[in-house]
Short mmCIF file of C-alpha atoms and ligand atoms in Angstrom, two decimals:
data_model
loop_
_atom_site.label_atom_id
_atom_site.label_comp_id
_atom_site.label_asym_id
_atom_site.label_seq_id
_atom_site.Cartn_x
_atom_site.Cartn_y
_atom_site.Cartn_z
CA MET A 1 -0.01 0.09 -0.05
CA ALA A 2 1.00 3.44 -0.92
CA ARG A 3 0.16 5.99 1.95
CA LEU A 4 -0.37 9.64 0.70
CA THR A 5 -1.92 12.77 2.23
CA LEU A 6 -4.93 14.37 0.63
CA ALA A 7 -2.70 17.16 -0.93
CA GLU A 8 -0.71 14.44 -2.63
CA VAL A 9 -4.01 12.81 -3.76
CA ARG A 10 -5.26 16.08 -5.24
CA ASP A 11 -1.60 16.78 -6.75
CA ILE A 12 -1.49 13.37 -8.48
CA ALA A 13 -5.06 13.49 -9.88
CA GLU A 14 -4.57 17.29 -11.18
CA ARG A 15 -1.33 16.32 -12.82
CA VAL A 16 -2.90 13.32 -14.68
CA LEU A 17 -5.60 15.33 -15.88
CA LEU A 18 -3.63 18.35 -17.06
CA LYS A 19 -0.92 16.21 -18.55
CA HIS A 20 -3.79 14.67 -20.59
CA GLY A 21 -5.27 17.95 -21.90
CA PHE A 22 -7.92 18.79 -19.50
CA SER A 23 -8.28 22.62 -18.78
CA ASP A 24 -7.30 23.71 -15.50
CA LEU A 25 -11.05 24.28 -14.46
CA GLN A 26 -11.95 20.75 -15.57
CA ALA A 27 -9.04 19.35 -13.86
CA LYS A 28 -9.47 21.00 -10.53
CA ALA A 29 -13.25 20.08 -10.36
CA VAL A 30 -12.88 16.40 -11.27
CA ALA A 31 -9.76 15.92 -9.03
CA GLU A 32 -11.64 17.36 -6.10
CA THR A 33 -14.38 14.50 -6.22
CA MET A 34 -11.60 11.93 -6.19
CA VAL A 35 -10.24 13.49 -3.20
CA CYS A 36 -13.55 13.45 -1.56
CA GLY A 37 -13.89 9.80 -2.50
CA GLU A 38 -10.51 8.77 -1.22
CA ARG A 39 -10.97 10.71 2.02
CA ASP A 40 -14.25 9.24 2.91
CA GLU A 41 -13.11 5.72 1.90
CA CYS A 42 -15.42 5.53 -1.06
CA ARG A 43 -12.92 3.84 -3.29
CA SER A 44 -14.96 2.82 -6.09
CA HIS A 45 -15.33 6.63 -6.93
CA GLY A 46 -11.84 7.75 -5.58
CA ILE A 47 -8.62 8.17 -7.67
CA TYR A 48 -9.38 4.71 -9.26
CA ARG A 49 -11.46 6.91 -11.54
CA LEU A 50 -8.57 8.59 -13.03
CA LEU A 51 -8.08 5.54 -14.88
CA VAL A 52 -11.73 5.55 -16.21
CA CYS A 53 -11.36 9.53 -17.10
CA ILE A 54 -8.28 8.87 -19.24
CA ALA A 55 -9.74 5.88 -20.92
CA THR A 56 -12.91 7.93 -21.43
CA LEU A 57 -10.68 10.79 -22.87
CA SER A 58 -8.70 8.13 -25.29
CA ALA A 59 -11.91 7.08 -26.58
CA GLY A 60 -12.78 10.48 -27.54
CA LYS A 61 -15.81 10.50 -25.34
CA VAL A 62 -15.31 13.57 -23.20
CA ASN A 63 -14.38 17.37 -23.99
CA PRO A 64 -11.36 18.08 -21.90
CA THR A 65 -11.87 21.79 -22.26
CA ALA A 66 -15.69 22.10 -22.00
CA VAL A 67 -17.15 25.19 -20.92
CA PRO A 68 -20.28 24.68 -19.01
CA VAL A 69 -23.12 27.31 -19.99
CA VAL A 70 -25.72 28.50 -17.40
CA TYR A 71 -29.45 29.36 -18.53
CA SER A 72 -32.29 30.27 -16.26
CA GLN A 73 -34.70 27.82 -17.84
CA ALA A 74 -37.78 28.97 -15.78
CA PRO A 75 -38.39 30.54 -12.37
CA GLY A 76 -37.65 27.12 -10.49
CA ILE A 77 -35.16 25.61 -13.05
CA VAL A 78 -31.51 26.42 -13.81
CA ARG A 79 -30.23 24.45 -16.76
CA VAL A 80 -26.30 23.84 -17.37
CA ASP A 81 -25.07 22.71 -20.67
CA ALA A 82 -22.09 20.73 -19.68
CA ASP A 83 -20.64 21.05 -23.29
CA GLY A 84 -19.65 17.22 -23.20
CA GLY A 85 -17.42 17.70 -20.31
CA PHE A 86 -17.40 15.87 -16.96
CA SER A 87 -20.49 16.84 -14.67
CA GLN A 88 -18.44 18.44 -11.81
CA LEU A 89 -17.80 21.83 -13.23
CA ALA A 90 -21.14 22.00 -14.72
CA PHE A 91 -22.62 21.53 -11.13
CA GLN A 92 -20.32 24.01 -9.61
CA SER A 93 -21.41 26.39 -12.46
CA GLY A 94 -24.94 26.06 -11.68
CA LEU A 95 -24.85 26.12 -7.85
CA GLU A 96 -25.43 29.86 -7.08
CA ALA A 97 -28.31 30.11 -9.41
CA LEU A 98 -29.81 27.07 -7.77
CA LYS A 99 -29.39 28.53 -4.47
CA GLN A 100 -30.92 31.67 -5.48
CA LYS A 101 -33.77 30.14 -7.29
CA ALA A 102 -34.54 27.73 -4.19
CA ALA A 103 -34.31 30.99 -1.97
CA SER A 104 -36.91 32.68 -3.86
CA ASN A 105 -39.27 29.55 -4.73
CA GLY A 106 -38.81 27.49 -1.76
CA ILE A 107 -38.07 24.78 -4.25
CA ALA A 108 -35.81 24.69 -7.30
CA ALA A 109 -34.21 22.09 -9.85
CA LEU A 110 -30.77 22.34 -11.45
CA VAL A 111 -30.79 20.22 -14.65
CA ILE A 112 -27.31 19.37 -16.24
CA ASN A 113 -27.33 18.36 -19.68
CA ASN A 114 -24.75 16.77 -21.94
CA CYS A 115 -22.24 15.79 -19.27
CA ILE A 116 -20.13 12.60 -18.72
CA HIS A 117 -20.70 11.38 -15.19
CA PHE A 118 -18.87 8.90 -13.12
CA SER A 119 -19.13 10.97 -9.53
CA ALA A 120 -20.62 9.98 -6.25
CA LEU A 121 -23.54 12.22 -5.67
CA TRP A 122 -22.83 12.80 -1.84
CA VAL A 123 -20.12 15.24 -2.67
CA GLU A 124 -22.81 17.51 -4.46
CA ILE A 125 -25.32 17.07 -1.85
CA GLU A 126 -23.15 17.93 0.76
CA ALA A 127 -22.53 21.21 -1.30
CA LEU A 128 -26.23 22.09 -0.82
CA THR A 129 -26.57 20.94 2.84
CA ASP A 130 -23.72 23.44 3.60
CA MET A 131 -25.82 26.13 2.23
CA GLY A 132 -28.70 25.06 4.59
CA LEU A 133 -30.61 23.46 1.92
CA VAL A 134 -32.49 20.11 1.80
CA ALA A 135 -31.30 18.09 -1.58
CA LEU A 136 -31.99 15.23 -3.80
CA ALA A 137 -30.24 14.19 -6.81
CA CYS A 138 -30.26 11.39 -9.31
CA ASN A 139 -29.02 10.11 -12.71
CA PRO A 140 -29.03 7.43 -14.97
CA SER A 141 -25.70 5.70 -16.21
CA HIS A 142 -25.19 2.94 -18.70
CA ALA A 143 -27.87 0.06 -19.34
CA TRP A 144 -25.93 -2.52 -16.98
CA VAL A 145 -28.77 -3.44 -14.59
CA ALA A 146 -31.82 -6.05 -15.32
CA PRO A 147 -35.34 -5.16 -14.49
CA ALA A 148 -36.63 -7.24 -11.25
CA GLY A 149 -38.07 -10.40 -13.20
CA GLY A 150 -35.91 -9.73 -16.25
CA ARG A 151 -32.51 -11.11 -17.27
CA GLY A 152 -30.75 -8.58 -19.24
CA PRO A 153 -29.60 -4.91 -18.93
CA VAL A 154 -32.20 -2.01 -19.12
CA PHE A 155 -31.31 0.45 -16.37
CA GLY A 156 -28.31 2.19 -15.39
CA THR A 157 -26.90 1.88 -11.90
CA ASN A 158 -28.84 4.68 -11.36
CA PRO A 159 -27.82 6.63 -7.95
CA ILE A 160 -30.26 8.51 -5.85
CA ALA A 161 -28.83 10.66 -2.93
CA PHE A 162 -30.57 12.85 -0.34
CA GLY A 163 -29.25 15.39 2.26
CA TRP A 164 -30.49 17.11 5.34
CA PRO A 165 -28.46 19.76 7.22
CA ARG A 166 -28.31 19.57 10.80
CA LYS A 167 -27.16 22.36 13.23
CA ASP A 168 -23.63 21.77 14.57
CA LYS A 169 -23.57 18.30 12.90
CA ASP A 170 -22.67 16.42 9.97
CA PRO A 171 -25.69 16.31 7.61
CA PHE A 172 -28.04 13.32 7.30
CA VAL A 173 -26.97 12.05 3.71
CA PHE A 174 -27.71 8.70 1.98
CA ASP A 175 -26.36 8.08 -1.50
CA PHE A 176 -26.71 4.46 -3.13
CA ALA A 177 -27.03 2.94 -6.44
CA THR A 178 -30.32 1.44 -7.35
CA SER A 179 -28.35 -1.56 -8.33
CA ALA A 180 -27.19 -3.91 -5.60
CA VAL A 181 -23.98 -1.88 -5.53
CA ALA A 182 -22.31 0.48 -7.76
CA ARG A 183 -20.55 -1.03 -10.74
CA GLY A 184 -17.19 0.45 -9.69
CA GLU A 185 -17.35 -1.74 -6.60
CA ILE A 186 -17.67 -5.06 -8.92
CA GLU A 187 -14.78 -3.44 -11.11
CA LEU A 188 -12.56 -3.24 -7.90
CA HIS A 189 -13.41 -6.79 -7.10
CA ARG A 190 -12.23 -8.15 -10.69
CA ARG A 191 -9.23 -6.02 -10.44
CA ALA A 192 -8.58 -7.60 -6.92
CA GLY A 193 -9.42 -11.14 -8.19
CA LYS A 194 -12.10 -11.30 -5.62
CA PRO A 195 -15.49 -13.05 -6.04
CA ILE A 196 -18.63 -11.03 -5.49
CA PRO A 197 -21.46 -12.02 -3.31
CA LEU A 198 -24.46 -13.70 -4.87
CA GLY A 199 -27.03 -11.09 -5.78
CA TRP A 200 -24.88 -8.59 -7.27
CA GLY A 201 -25.18 -9.90 -10.68
CA VAL A 202 -26.07 -12.38 -13.21
CA SER A 203 -23.91 -14.16 -15.97
CA PRO A 204 -24.39 -13.51 -19.54
CA GLU A 205 -26.69 -16.75 -19.42
CA GLY A 206 -28.66 -15.01 -16.74
CA GLU A 207 -27.36 -17.56 -14.21
CA PRO A 208 -26.54 -16.02 -10.25
CA THR A 209 -22.64 -15.81 -10.26
CA THR A 210 -20.08 -14.64 -7.85
CA SER A 211 -17.69 -14.20 -10.70
CA ALA A 212 -17.02 -10.38 -11.02
CA GLN A 213 -16.23 -10.67 -14.64
CA HIS A 214 -19.38 -12.64 -15.57
CA ALA A 215 -21.71 -10.03 -13.65
CA LEU A 216 -19.84 -7.14 -15.79
CA ASP A 217 -20.49 -9.09 -18.78
CA GLY A 218 -23.86 -10.26 -18.05
CA ALA A 219 -26.48 -8.13 -15.88
CA MET A 220 -26.26 -6.52 -12.62
CA LEU A 221 -29.24 -6.79 -10.27
CA THR A 222 -31.45 -4.01 -8.85
CA PHE A 223 -31.36 -3.67 -4.89
CA GLY A 224 -34.63 -4.78 -2.98
CA GLY A 225 -36.11 -6.61 -6.07
CA HIS A 226 -39.06 -4.76 -7.62
CA LYS A 227 -38.50 -1.87 -5.37
CA GLY A 228 -35.06 -0.93 -6.68
CA SER A 229 -36.31 -1.73 -9.85
CA ALA A 230 -39.17 0.85 -9.69
CA LEU A 231 -36.90 3.53 -8.36
CA ALA A 232 -34.32 2.84 -11.14
CA ALA A 233 -37.12 3.34 -13.73
CA MET A 234 -38.16 6.74 -12.14
CA ILE A 235 -34.64 7.77 -12.26
CA GLU A 236 -34.46 6.86 -15.99
CA LEU A 237 -37.67 9.03 -16.55
CA ILE A 238 -37.12 12.24 -14.32
CA ALA A 239 -33.40 12.46 -15.14
CA GLY A 240 -33.69 11.34 -18.61
CA PRO A 241 -36.86 12.21 -20.91
CA LEU A 242 -37.97 14.94 -18.32
CA ILE A 243 -34.96 16.97 -18.72
CA GLY A 244 -34.61 16.31 -22.59
CA ASP A 245 -31.45 14.03 -21.97
CA LEU A 246 -30.48 10.18 -22.42
CA THR A 247 -31.79 7.17 -20.93
CA SER A 248 -29.14 4.41 -19.80
CA ALA A 249 -29.83 2.48 -22.85
CA GLU A 250 -29.39 5.62 -25.12
CA SER A 251 -26.08 6.25 -23.12
CA LEU A 252 -24.97 2.86 -23.84
CA ALA A 253 -25.87 3.11 -27.51
CA HIS A 254 -23.98 6.42 -27.87
CA ASP A 255 -20.85 4.92 -26.23
CA ASP A 256 -20.96 2.45 -29.10
CA GLY A 257 -18.69 -0.15 -27.27
CA ALA A 258 -16.05 2.29 -26.51
CA GLY A 259 -16.20 1.58 -22.78
CA ALA A 260 -16.26 5.12 -21.61
CA SER A 261 -18.10 6.69 -18.65
CA PRO A 262 -21.82 7.46 -19.33
CA TYR A 263 -23.05 10.35 -21.31
CA HIS A 264 -26.24 11.79 -20.10
CA GLY A 265 -27.92 14.40 -17.45
CA GLU A 266 -28.39 14.95 -13.93
CA LEU A 267 -31.43 16.37 -11.87
CA ILE A 268 -30.75 18.03 -8.60
CA ILE A 269 -33.50 19.46 -6.62
CA ALA A 270 -33.15 21.79 -3.73
CA PHE A 271 -35.57 22.69 -1.08
CA ASP A 272 -34.87 26.02 1.18
CA PRO A 273 -36.32 25.34 4.52
CA LYS A 274 -36.53 29.10 5.21
CA ARG A 275 -38.92 29.32 2.60
CA PHE A 276 -41.04 26.43 3.76
CA LEU A 277 -40.94 27.19 7.49
CA GLY A 278 -40.28 30.97 7.95
CA ASP A 279 -39.15 31.63 11.50
CA GLN A 280 -40.22 27.96 12.52
CA VAL A 281 -36.94 26.41 11.04
CA ASP A 282 -35.37 25.96 14.22
CA TYR A 283 -38.35 24.59 15.99
CA HIS A 284 -38.97 21.92 13.05
CA PHE A 285 -35.44 21.10 12.61
CA GLU A 286 -35.19 20.38 16.30
CA ARG A 287 -38.09 17.98 15.88
CA ALA A 288 -36.07 16.30 12.93
CA GLU A 289 -33.28 15.68 15.57
CA ARG A 290 -35.61 13.33 17.42
CA LEU A 291 -36.06 10.95 14.28
CA PHE A 292 -32.02 10.88 14.16
CA ALA A 293 -31.67 10.28 17.91
CA ASP A 294 -34.56 7.48 17.62
CA ILE A 295 -32.50 5.63 14.84
CA GLU A 296 -29.08 5.86 16.78
CA GLY A 297 -30.92 5.28 20.12
CA GLN A 298 -31.46 1.64 18.84
CA GLY A 299 -27.80 1.19 18.03
CA ALA A 300 -28.62 1.74 14.47
CA ARG A 301 -26.11 3.98 12.49
CA LEU A 302 -27.15 6.80 10.13
CA PRO A 303 -25.89 6.66 6.47
CA SER A 304 -22.64 8.48 6.22
CA ALA A 305 -21.65 7.95 9.64
CA ARG A 306 -18.82 5.51 8.18
CA ARG A 307 -18.00 8.33 5.82
CA TYR A 308 -17.30 10.83 8.56
CA GLU A 309 -15.42 8.65 10.43
CA ALA A 310 -13.44 7.66 7.47
CA ARG A 311 -12.90 11.51 6.84
CA ALA A 312 -11.80 12.46 10.29
CA ARG A 313 -9.06 9.43 9.89
CA SER A 314 -8.08 10.36 6.40
CA LEU A 315 -7.63 14.34 7.37
CA LEU A 316 -5.40 13.03 10.08
CA ASN A 317 -3.30 10.19 8.73
CA GLY A 318 -3.76 10.42 5.05
CA VAL A 319 -5.17 7.50 2.78
CA GLU A 320 -3.65 4.24 1.44
CA VAL A 321 -3.97 3.38 -2.28
CA SER A 322 -3.19 0.00 -3.49
CA ASP A 323 0.25 -0.60 -4.99
CA ASP A 324 -1.13 -1.65 -8.20
CA LEU A 325 -3.58 1.04 -8.56
CA TYR A 326 -0.73 3.61 -7.58
CA ALA A 327 1.42 1.85 -10.39
CA ASP A 328 -1.26 2.49 -12.93
CA ILE A 329 -1.78 5.96 -11.97
CA GLN A 330 1.89 6.64 -12.02
CA ALA A 331 2.04 5.26 -15.68
CA LEU A 332 -0.54 7.68 -16.68
CA ILE A 333 2.06 10.40 -15.74
P1 NDP B 401 -23.37 1.50 -0.88
O1 NDP B 401 -24.47 0.45 -0.69
O2 NDP B 401 -21.97 1.23 -0.24
O3 NDP B 401 -23.92 2.80 0.44
C1 NDP B 401 -24.84 3.69 -0.01
C2 NDP B 401 -25.31 4.42 1.17
O4 NDP B 401 -25.72 3.63 2.41
C3 NDP B 401 -24.41 5.21 1.76
O5 NDP B 401 -25.12 6.49 2.25
C4 NDP B 401 -23.89 4.52 3.17
O6 NDP B 401 -23.34 5.30 4.08
C5 NDP B 401 -25.16 3.86 3.34
N1 NDP B 401 -25.15 2.61 4.49
C6 NDP B 401 -24.42 1.63 3.98
N2 NDP B 401 -24.48 0.62 5.04
C7 NDP B 401 -25.21 1.11 5.88
C8 NDP B 401 -25.92 0.81 7.16
N3 NDP B 401 -25.47 -0.33 7.63
N4 NDP B 401 -26.51 1.51 7.99
C9 NDP B 401 -26.96 2.64 7.43
N5 NDP B 401 -26.51 3.33 6.28
C10 NDP B 401 -25.55 2.47 5.41
O7 NDP B 401 -23.19 2.45 -2.05
P2 NDP B 401 -23.50 1.86 -3.47
O8 NDP B 401 -22.38 1.13 -3.90
O9 NDP B 401 -24.87 1.57 -3.81
O10 NDP B 401 -23.00 3.47 -4.17
C11 NDP B 401 -21.64 3.89 -3.80
C12 NDP B 401 -21.58 5.13 -4.50
O11 NDP B 401 -21.58 4.93 -6.00
C13 NDP B 401 -22.52 6.21 -4.20
O12 NDP B 401 -21.96 7.45 -3.87
C14 NDP B 401 -23.08 6.52 -5.70
O13 NDP B 401 -23.43 7.99 -5.80
C15 NDP B 401 -22.08 6.28 -6.44
N6 NDP B 401 -22.55 5.80 -7.92
C16 NDP B 401 -22.50 6.62 -9.05
C17 NDP B 401 -22.98 6.50 -10.15
C18 NDP B 401 -23.09 7.33 -11.28
O14 NDP B 401 -23.77 7.30 -12.30
N7 NDP B 401 -22.42 8.75 -11.14
C19 NDP B 401 -23.67 5.25 -10.38
C20 NDP B 401 -23.83 4.44 -9.19
C21 NDP B 401 -23.31 4.79 -7.95
P3 NDP B 401 -21.86 5.10 4.44
O15 NDP B 401 -21.01 5.70 3.15
O16 NDP B 401 -21.45 5.83 5.71
O17 NDP B 401 -21.41 3.65 4.65
O1 PYC B 402 -19.94 2.55 -9.96
O2 PYC B 402 -22.11 2.13 -11.21
C1 PYC B 402 -20.94 3.03 -10.99
C2 PYC B 402 -21.07 4.11 -11.78
C3 PYC B 402 -21.53 4.43 -13.03
C4 PYC B 402 -21.06 5.59 -13.36
C5 PYC B 402 -20.40 6.04 -12.28
N1 PYC B 402 -20.14 5.35 -11.52
#
């Protein structure tokens, strides 16, 4: 294992991206989400993704110098055209307008179009909870996941994430794929030569499998059977046709066998508690704290608690990166 400080992770990520022709703004925005992924021990979306970014670039599937353009689509809708770049800079570009629209309307949406997307959504959710907003985000990916009762890929791994700001505490945030697990996690198992648990995927013949490669070649499965399947379908709809962008099947067709990151849109919704509750915000947010206390009071943990613990550790001690991944990344420099 190589041990790196977070500054070193940032430096390596930015150097790789700049060397391969990404603009300064794109490189910084993308590198920061990888630093966050490593820091919070969300390895499937940490610096491993550098390999994926450069493969996507080599396949000609991302615009490395993209300049996002922000539009006011409606009183409650900001639209950002990502210009074929990664989603991160597009998100940052639309953030202030989203905040302003949420402040005036109570609820507002940020629509990102034409982006290449590979990031974990909690990074964006935390940017919104840091502003005191309640937030929801989702997006399609590539069609890798079979619907419940089916055998072949239709849905993407379609993540959905939610955040609730808390006074003097880390926000309540959950963020998960609607597949049993993110595809990146299966890819990490394949790289490490490790079997996957039953229930993550089926082989190309539609049989249950513990082989990461067979699941990648066959189909992944939704979490919670028909429930995850319905949520995945909802995400295809509200973060696909509703925002005028591609579904996971269309994203995979656009990829045309290149093996690049998905190309589609993203929907982010922000709720401003001050607009919903006026001077009653503190009172009602105090009531919400009872819910969290009731969960933790039973010995259950809140989603993101593991991440916040990992974050505290990483800020103190840095992070560990496996030797083979470190070597693969060095090779890109
Ligand atoms: P996991 O199944 O690992 O975890 C998802 C969520 O559940 C996290 O918020 C996690 O919190 C929480 N959680 C896990 N275990 C518990 C528990 N015992 N009690 C309470 N909460 C728990 O995530 P996935 O593999 O489904 O997804 C990983 C990441 O991949 C996500 O960040 C997602 O955004 C990203 N992704 C991105 C895609 C894209 O298109 N850009 C596509 C698919 C996934 P904690 O982190 O603290 O463990
Ligand atoms: O891990 O499923 C995944 C994923 C898809 C796009 C980005 N991450």
